[in-house]
Amino acid sequence: MTANIFFQGESYSLQDGETVLECLLRNGKDVSYSCKNGVCQSCLMHSTQGEPTKESQLRLKDSLKAQNFFLACQCRPNQDMGIETLNVEKEFTKGIIYDKEMLCHNVVAIHIKPLADIEARPGQYINLMVEGVVRSYSIANLSNKDGVITLHIRKIANGIVSSWAHDKAKTGDSVLLRGGMGDCFYLGTNNENSFPILLAGTGTGLAPLEAIVLDALDHGHKGKIHIIHGGLKPSDLYHMEKLQSLADSYENLSYTPCVLNKENSVIDIYEGSLDAIVNSAVSTADKINLRAYFCGAPEMVNLLKKNTFIAGVSSKHIFSDPFLQKHT
Ligand SMILES: Cc1cc2nc3c(=O)[nH]c(=O)nc-3n(C[C@H](O)[C@H](O)[C@H](O)COP(=O)(O)OP(=O)(O)OC[C@H]3O[C@@H](n4cnc5c(N)ncnc54)[C@H](O)[C@@H]3O)c2cc1C
Ligand code: FES
């Protein structure tokens, strides 16, 4: 049976195996999306008639499931559905840019003060709406304490939101936020936690990892914490001094910056591939108790997850946020 979707007063027939998002895009509808992979939640919609499929609600919070929200890129309905886009005023929170600073040649930090509480843990990601476009960014600070959310945004050539962040955004501008989402956050509850933590990522993958380290230290985490940040060349790394000075202050924290090519730099950086360093760190770790966090470039995140699992770490203890880009 062909299912139909009813959207903005029109009816559209779904083709075989087609998602709600694909059907709307095929019919020229200007709806929000990015990863098409069920991760970023930019395509979140609301069902006004008919149950969303289980797959389209898998990664949503219970409160959203109960209100019939669903991810359009994961929804292949087998019955008619009435759907609507998000009520931006209701679902997004207004925030004001509080400060902005360059962290390295291609990464800018944007500090945003939300005007209402955002329920998010350091390391989770939020959805940022700018000029009608929604993209995901990870929280890089102790946002729940600071009352400010810090994002690290890498410049992407012709990227809509990253270009806005680098070239247009200024103190006092308002933005819209929604979140937090994802499993990348510190799981310890008290200062007795002694499990080892390994965190690794490339580029702005550092954002959630740094927030998780800060949160673990803030909780008085007793186990070893090792953070590994990779780039192609020395100028791609940022927060080196900050992380090294943190590692100097906490006996249980170590920090390894690494690049594929040192380019004659005299700075103390490891030269080699991130996955080799991570493999070596995992091989000597207490694999039964290790909690591993991997964020950033999707290919690297997937490789690190696979290697760590093969090395003997339970998939339940591996947390990751691949920074999936817009899928056209
Ligand atoms: C869970 C999650 C967390 C994320 N956290 C962060 C974060 O903390 N910091 C951060 O900087 N980004 C993060 N991202 C990526 C971010 O959401 C955007 O995809 C990115 O900023 C590009 O958006 P844009 O609007 O500038 O580019 P778009 O307008 O989406 O893309 C423009 C063009 O560039 C291509 N493109 C997009 N990204 C890349 C890329 N990485 N490499 C090559 N080509 C690309 C697109 O395919 C498109 O053709 C995260 C993504 C996810 C899913
Ligand atoms: S979750 Fe649907 S586009 Fe990313």
mmCIF file of C-alpha atoms in Angstrom, residues 34 65 87 100 159 178 182:
data_model
loop_
_atom_site.group_PDB
_atom_site.id
_atom_site.type_symbol
_atom_site.label_atom_id
_atom_site.label_comp_id
_atom_site.label_asym_id
_atom_site.label_seq_id
_atom_site.Cartn_x
_atom_site.Cartn_y
_atom_site.Cartn_z
ATOM 1 C CA SER A 34 22.003 17.891 7.394
ATOM 2 C CA LYS A 65 8.878 10.461 21.545
ATOM 3 C CA ASN A 87 7.519 25.382 15.986
ATOM 4 C CA LYS A 100 34.075 35.292 20.012
ATOM 5 C CA GLY A 159 29.779 26.172 4.561
ATOM 6 C CA ARG A 178 18.098 23.378 20.883
ATOM 7 C CA GLY A 182 24.137 12.582 22.240
#
